Tab-separated table of C-alpha atoms in Angstrom:
chain	number	residue	atom	x	y	z
A	1	MET	CA	-24.814	43.826	47.971
A	2	LYS	CA	-24.708	40.040	48.283
A	3	THR	CA	-26.347	39.703	44.874
A	4	LYS	CA	-23.786	42.050	43.348
A	5	LYS	CA	-20.887	40.002	44.804
A	6	SER	CA	-22.418	36.779	43.492
A	7	TYR	CA	-22.835	38.375	40.079
A	8	LEU	CA	-19.208	39.543	40.062
A	9	LEU	CA	-18.007	36.085	41.129
A	10	LEU	CA	-20.047	34.423	38.389
A	11	ALA	CA	-18.758	36.898	35.801
A	12	ALA	CA	-15.158	36.306	36.878
A	13	THR	CA	-15.659	32.531	36.663
A	14	LEU	CA	-17.153	32.748	33.179
A	15	THR	CA	-14.349	35.069	32.099
A	16	PHE	CA	-11.765	32.599	33.396
A	17	PHE	CA	-13.276	29.649	31.523
A	18	ALA	CA	-13.688	31.741	28.396
A	19	ALA	CA	-10.026	32.734	28.555
A	20	LEU	CA	-9.002	29.134	29.199
A	21	ASN	CA	-11.089	27.965	26.279
A	22	SER	CA	-9.683	30.687	24.015
A	23	VAL	CA	-6.075	29.928	24.898
A	24	PHE	CA	-6.671	26.203	24.519
A	25	ALA	CA	-8.253	26.630	21.115
A	26	THR	CA	-5.427	28.770	19.800
A	27	THR	CA	-2.699	26.420	21.034
A	28	SER	CA	-4.295	23.213	19.722
A	29	VAL	CA	-2.233	21.802	16.891
A	30	PRO	CA	-2.373	18.366	15.237
A	31	PRO	CA	0.301	15.783	16.023
A	32	THR	CA	3.505	15.743	14.011
A	33	LEU	CA	3.431	13.165	11.230
A	34	ILE	CA	6.592	11.043	11.432
A	35	ALA	CA	6.316	8.245	8.884
A	36	GLN	CA	3.964	6.165	6.783
A	37	SER	CA	4.685	2.879	5.077
A	38	PHE	CA	3.389	-0.376	3.598
A	39	SER	CA	4.574	-3.820	4.714
A	40	ALA	CA	3.877	-7.040	2.816
A	41	ASN	CA	2.663	-10.346	4.143
A	42	PRO	CA	5.694	-12.693	3.929
A	43	GLU	CA	3.426	-15.762	3.899
A	44	ALA	CA	1.365	-14.646	0.891
A	45	THR	CA	1.265	-17.140	-1.986
A	46	THR	CA	-1.160	-15.582	-4.482
A	47	LEU	CA	-1.339	-12.162	-6.102
A	48	ASP	CA	-4.565	-11.393	-4.227
A	49	GLU	CA	-2.757	-12.067	-0.955
A	50	MET	CA	0.418	-10.274	-2.007
A	51	LYS	CA	-1.342	-7.047	-2.918
A	52	LYS	CA	-3.036	-6.853	0.497
A	53	VAL	CA	-0.488	-5.250	2.777
A	54	THR	CA	-0.411	-3.545	6.151
A	55	PHE	CA	-0.448	0.237	6.014
A	56	SER	CA	0.904	2.082	9.041
A	57	VAL	CA	1.435	5.664	10.126
A	58	ARG	CA	3.336	7.108	13.087
A	59	LEU	CA	2.422	10.421	14.707
A	60	ARG	CA	4.042	12.246	17.606
A	61	THR	CA	1.841	14.184	19.982
A	62	SER	CA	1.767	15.934	23.367
A	63	TRP	CA	-1.691	17.452	23.354
A	64	PRO	CA	-4.190	17.301	26.302
A	65	TRP	CA	-5.989	13.998	25.834
A	66	ASP	CA	-8.804	14.806	28.232
A	67	ARG	CA	-9.932	17.752	26.113
A	68	GLN	CA	-9.378	16.671	22.526
A	69	ILE	CA	-10.014	13.911	20.025
A	70	LEU	CA	-7.921	13.172	16.969
A	71	GLU	CA	-9.270	12.677	13.446
A	72	VAL	CA	-7.079	10.857	10.913
A	73	LYS	CA	-7.626	10.322	7.199
A	74	PRO	CA	-5.462	7.513	5.747
A	75	LYS	CA	-6.052	9.016	2.286
A	76	PRO	CA	-7.851	12.199	1.141
A	77	THR	CA	-10.893	10.421	-0.283
A	78	MET	CA	-11.645	8.510	2.925
A	79	ASP	CA	-13.774	9.824	5.778
A	80	PRO	CA	-11.774	10.331	8.976
A	81	LEU	CA	-11.116	7.805	11.708
A	82	ILE	CA	-11.859	9.070	15.233
A	83	LEU	CA	-9.235	8.441	17.921
A	84	ARG	CA	-10.306	8.879	21.526
A	85	ALA	CA	-8.163	8.588	24.627
A	86	LYS	CA	-8.882	7.605	28.199
A	87	ASN	CA	-6.695	7.501	31.276
A	88	ALA	CA	-5.738	3.989	32.359
A	89	GLY	CA	-4.021	4.942	35.598
A	90	ALA	CA	-0.453	5.875	36.470
A	91	GLU	CA	-0.390	8.394	33.635
A	92	LYS	CA	-1.072	5.592	31.167
A	93	ILE	CA	-3.308	6.374	28.197
A	94	GLU	CA	-5.363	3.978	26.131
A	95	LEU	CA	-6.569	4.839	22.640
A	96	THR	CA	-9.652	3.626	20.834
A	97	VAL	CA	-10.398	4.144	17.157
A	98	GLU	CA	-13.835	4.504	15.565
A	99	THR	CA	-14.473	3.964	11.852
A	100	PRO	CA	-17.045	5.920	9.803
A	101	SER	CA	-20.028	4.205	8.174
A	102	SER	CA	-18.312	4.677	4.794
A	103	TYR	CA	-15.258	2.641	5.836
A	104	PRO	CA	-14.397	0.292	2.914
A	105	ALA	CA	-15.904	-3.180	3.126
A	106	GLY	CA	-13.287	-5.907	3.445
A	107	LEU	CA	-10.693	-3.554	4.931
A	108	ALA	CA	-9.601	-4.656	8.402
A	109	LYS	CA	-10.498	-2.396	11.317
A	110	PRO	CA	-7.609	-0.115	12.291
A	111	LYS	CA	-5.333	-0.924	15.206
A	112	VAL	CA	-3.819	1.810	17.317
A	113	ARG	CA	-0.980	1.923	19.857
A	114	PHE	CA	0.233	4.805	22.017
A	115	GLU	CA	3.746	4.752	23.464
A	116	ASN	CA	6.183	7.516	24.476
A	117	ASN	CA	3.876	10.193	23.058
A	118	GLU	CA	3.822	8.406	19.686
A	119	ILE	CA	0.736	7.032	18.002
A	120	THR	CA	1.069	4.058	15.655
A	121	LEU	CA	-2.017	3.476	13.538
A	122	SER	CA	-2.073	0.385	11.316
A	123	ILE	CA	-4.587	-1.111	8.889
A	124	GLU	CA	-4.236	-4.647	7.556
A	125	ASN	CA	-5.605	-5.938	4.222
A	126	TRP	CA	-4.929	-2.613	2.534
A	127	ASP	CA	-5.414	-3.549	-1.134
A	128	ILE	CA	-2.789	-1.461	-2.892
A	129	LEU	CA	-4.270	-2.077	-6.338
A	130	ILE	CA	-7.618	-0.631	-5.167
A	131	ASN	CA	-6.629	1.962	-2.561
A	132	LYS	CA	-3.320	2.780	-4.307
A	133	GLU	CA	-1.386	5.519	-2.533
A	134	ALA	CA	-1.969	6.699	1.027
A	135	GLN	CA	-1.513	10.299	2.108
A	136	VAL	CA	-2.294	10.732	5.773
A	137	SER	CA	-3.835	13.906	7.159
A	138	SER	CA	-4.916	14.688	10.705
A	139	ARG	CA	-6.633	17.339	12.780
A	140	ILE	CA	-7.789	17.658	16.369
A	141	LYS	CA	-11.119	18.647	17.823
A	142	ASN	CA	-11.340	20.742	20.952
A	143	THR	CA	-14.186	19.179	22.929
A	144	LEU	CA	-14.588	22.293	25.091
A	145	ASP	CA	-15.896	24.449	22.249
A	146	ASN	CA	-16.186	21.971	19.334
A	147	THR	CA	-13.600	23.782	17.243
A	148	TYR	CA	-11.186	22.089	14.853
A	149	SER	CA	-7.587	22.725	13.974
A	150	PRO	CA	-6.666	22.856	10.254
A	151	TRP	CA	-5.937	19.575	8.470
A	152	VAL	CA	-2.231	18.770	8.376
A	153	ASN	CA	-0.965	16.142	5.960
A	154	PHE	CA	2.185	14.543	4.612
A	155	PRO	CA	3.511	16.442	1.597
A	156	ASN	CA	3.897	13.160	-0.311
A	157	ALA	CA	1.840	10.027	-0.549
A	158	ALA	CA	3.123	6.598	0.426
A	159	LEU	CA	3.332	4.667	-2.848
A	160	PRO	CA	2.457	0.959	-2.955
A	161	LEU	CA	5.039	-1.608	-3.934
A	162	VAL	CA	4.432	-5.272	-4.797
A	163	ILE	CA	7.641	-7.267	-4.393
A	164	TYR	CA	8.208	-10.904	-5.383
A	165	ARG	CA	11.504	-12.299	-4.194
A	166	ALA	CA	10.807	-16.043	-4.335
A	167	GLU	CA	9.963	-18.021	-7.459
A	168	TYR	CA	6.244	-18.016	-8.146
A	169	ASN	CA	4.214	-19.858	-10.737
A	170	LEU	CA	2.548	-17.151	-12.814
A	171	ALA	CA	-0.492	-19.314	-13.565
A	172	LYS	CA	-1.034	-19.748	-9.829
A	173	ILE	CA	-0.637	-16.226	-8.522
A	174	LEU	CA	-2.573	-14.310	-11.171
A	175	LYS	CA	-6.103	-13.281	-10.287
A	176	ASN	CA	-8.804	-15.649	-11.600
A	177	SER	CA	-6.187	-18.093	-12.878
A	178	LYS	CA	-6.167	-21.836	-12.394
A	179	ILE	CA	-2.920	-23.729	-12.004
A	180	ASP	CA	-3.746	-25.868	-15.075
A	181	GLU	CA	-5.070	-23.020	-17.237
A	182	ILE	CA	-3.710	-22.959	-20.813
A	183	LEU	CA	-3.528	-19.571	-22.573
A	184	THR	CA	-1.573	-17.937	-25.351
A	185	LEU	CA	1.533	-15.969	-24.430
A	186	GLU	CA	-0.247	-12.753	-25.369
A	187	LYS	CA	-3.073	-13.470	-22.911
A	188	TRP	CA	-0.639	-14.381	-20.145
A	189	MET	CA	1.433	-11.248	-20.669
A	190	THR	CA	-1.692	-9.061	-20.918
A	191	ARG	CA	-2.996	-10.435	-17.638
A	192	LEU	CA	0.363	-9.958	-15.913
A	193	LEU	CA	0.917	-6.396	-17.148
A	194	ASP	CA	-2.665	-5.371	-16.379
A	195	GLU	CA	-2.189	-6.386	-12.753
A	196	ALA	CA	1.341	-5.001	-12.471
A	197	VAL	CA	0.598	-1.484	-13.752
A	198	LYS	CA	-2.650	-0.841	-11.880
A	199	PRO	CA	-1.036	1.255	-9.122
A	200	ALA	CA	0.750	3.368	-11.750
A	201	GLY	CA	-2.205	4.128	-13.996
A	202	PRO	CA	-2.760	3.381	-17.692
A	203	GLU	CA	0.768	4.371	-18.701
A	204	ALA	CA	3.914	3.316	-16.901
A	205	THR	CA	7.640	2.904	-17.413
A	206	PHE	CA	8.857	-0.669	-17.179
A	207	ALA	CA	11.982	-2.801	-17.420
A	208	LEU	CA	11.796	-6.450	-18.439
A	209	ARG	CA	14.108	-9.436	-18.674
A	210	ILE	CA	12.882	-12.842	-19.867
A	211	GLU	CA	14.873	-16.069	-19.871
A	212	TYR	CA	13.968	-19.604	-20.858
A	213	SER	CA	14.702	-22.308	-18.308
A	214	TYR	CA	14.842	-26.073	-18.827
A	215	ASP	CA	16.418	-29.130	-17.243
A	216	SER	CA	19.424	-30.836	-18.761
A	217	ILE	CA	19.229	-34.515	-17.869
A	218	GLN	CA	22.700	-35.483	-19.114
A	219	GLY	CA	24.731	-37.005	-16.349
A	220	PRO	CA	23.667	-38.314	-12.930
A	221	ASP	CA	22.234	-35.016	-11.728
A	222	GLU	CA	19.750	-32.727	-13.409
A	223	LEU	CA	21.090	-29.294	-14.307
A	224	GLU	CA	18.930	-26.246	-14.895
A	225	ILE	CA	19.850	-24.219	-17.967
A	226	GLN	CA	18.725	-20.615	-18.507
A	227	LEU	CA	18.897	-18.955	-21.909
A	228	PRO	CA	18.354	-15.218	-22.566
A	229	VAL	CA	15.175	-14.469	-24.523
A	230	LEU	CA	14.376	-10.772	-24.233
A	231	LEU	CA	15.789	-7.682	-22.527
A	232	ILE	CA	14.046	-4.299	-22.358
A	233	PRO	CA	16.062	-1.922	-20.114
A	234	SER	CA	13.372	0.793	-20.091
A	235	ALA	CA	10.246	1.532	-22.132
A	236	LYS	CA	6.793	3.068	-21.884
A	237	MET	CA	3.887	0.683	-21.377
A	238	THR	CA	1.169	0.916	-24.038
A	239	SER	CA	-1.884	-1.101	-25.059
A	240	GLN	CA	0.329	-2.936	-27.574
A	241	THR	CA	3.120	-3.856	-25.153
A	242	ALA	CA	1.830	-7.287	-24.109
A	243	ALA	CA	1.257	-8.386	-27.717
A	244	ALA	CA	4.715	-7.185	-28.797
A	245	ILE	CA	6.427	-9.019	-25.931
A	246	ALA	CA	4.471	-12.221	-26.616
A	247	THR	CA	5.395	-12.100	-30.313
A	248	GLN	CA	9.108	-11.851	-29.494
A	249	MET	CA	8.832	-14.752	-27.034
A	250	GLU	CA	7.056	-16.901	-29.632
A	251	ASN	CA	9.594	-16.028	-32.349
A	252	TRP	CA	12.486	-16.908	-30.038
A	253	PHE	CA	10.910	-20.244	-29.122
A	254	ARG	CA	10.296	-21.251	-32.739
A	255	SER	CA	13.736	-20.105	-33.912
A	256	ASN	CA	15.709	-21.809	-31.162
A	257	SER	CA	13.593	-24.950	-30.570
A	258	PRO	CA	14.801	-25.313	-26.956
A	259	SER	CA	14.390	-28.428	-24.871
A	260	LYS	CA	10.929	-28.782	-23.354
A	261	GLU	CA	12.138	-30.740	-20.324
A	262	ASN	CA	10.529	-28.794	-17.445
A	263	GLY	CA	10.582	-25.783	-19.760
A	264	ALA	CA	9.423	-22.375	-18.519
A	265	PHE	CA	9.805	-18.703	-19.268
A	266	VAL	CA	11.270	-16.865	-16.272
A	267	ILE	CA	10.155	-13.236	-16.061
A	268	ASP	CA	11.859	-10.375	-14.238
A	269	LEU	CA	9.553	-7.347	-14.406
A	270	ASN	CA	9.864	-3.901	-12.831
A	271	VAL	CA	7.216	-1.189	-13.180
A	272	PHE	CA	7.841	2.460	-12.258
A	273	ILE	CA	5.514	5.388	-11.674
A	274	THR	CA	5.400	8.101	-14.331
A	275	SER	CA	3.625	10.853	-12.392
A	276	PRO	CA	5.182	14.272	-13.151
A	277	THR	CA	5.042	15.134	-9.443
A	278	GLU	CA	7.015	12.073	-8.329
A	279	ASN	CA	10.376	10.502	-9.072
A	280	PRO	CA	9.740	8.675	-12.389
A	281	TYR	CA	12.020	5.870	-11.300
A	282	THR	CA	10.142	4.972	-8.120
A	283	PRO	CA	9.274	1.249	-8.424
A	284	ILE	CA	5.775	0.004	-7.646
A	285	PHE	CA	6.136	-3.569	-8.872
A	286	ASP	CA	9.335	-5.597	-8.582
A	287	THR	CA	9.748	-9.278	-9.355
A	288	ASP	CA	12.784	-11.497	-9.806
A	289	THR	CA	11.480	-14.894	-10.910
A	290	LEU	CA	7.923	-15.314	-12.150
A	291	SER	CA	7.765	-18.695	-13.829
A	292	LEU	CA	5.418	-19.328	-16.774
A	293	GLU	CA	5.641	-23.045	-17.482
A	294	LEU	CA	5.199	-24.624	-20.922
A	295	PRO	CA	2.175	-26.769	-19.942
A	296	ASN	CA	0.296	-23.508	-19.323
A	297	ILE	CA	1.172	-22.004	-22.723
A	298	LYS	CA	-0.659	-22.509	-25.988
A	299	ILE	CA	2.317	-22.164	-28.331
């Protein structure tokens, strides 16, 4: 009789844990995805530095930390990051994040913060010309029975955006360029457009304004003069675009013979995505004043 009671007690215990496990598994859902964004480094001075931004994602959650781990993919082609939680006393929770062996070399290790049931996951040195868009997805693992919830992801990717608001010397910021490098206008424009359109793919919509700037030294104070050279409100980028732009710049320079006193072409370039699934007027590259100085131009 004692054996039968022990057997019934054991069966009831197993049934209880099985029911608990079953209920837990069916109620486990990934955190709610709140926002994802890129933020630029305000101290960047070269294009290599400017295109390496901080990517961040915010998730809201209320799931049982002692029984689950969270897996997060910053983009679909990346293996997931593993977020684990531990109690730090007084109902405080600390998160740790583990990276897979395939985590991209050169990409900073993720940082994670948990506050008011919100997770903020950030990754510095996210190269937006290499990694391009980010579309976060997440799922949770139930450690009691090693089951997973379905992947849940943002419906849209976070698109990269390179923004130049200060005046930059084009010969200095372009990749593999030297400050004293002398190239033709076609080579300069090809190098600029190649870098600018990378996040958008081989074809992109762009808008361009080019002015010529020089110093007038008449009078006691120098005065900067800017003359209009070229305006393209909107056009499709092709393999011939850089050459066509350079030709118009050269023709303008020869026809107008402007002063060469601190002469430079000032370039305002905007590039937009052309994906049929996105807003075709979403900018990915936006610059106000890229300066290409005459000493750098073979003209």
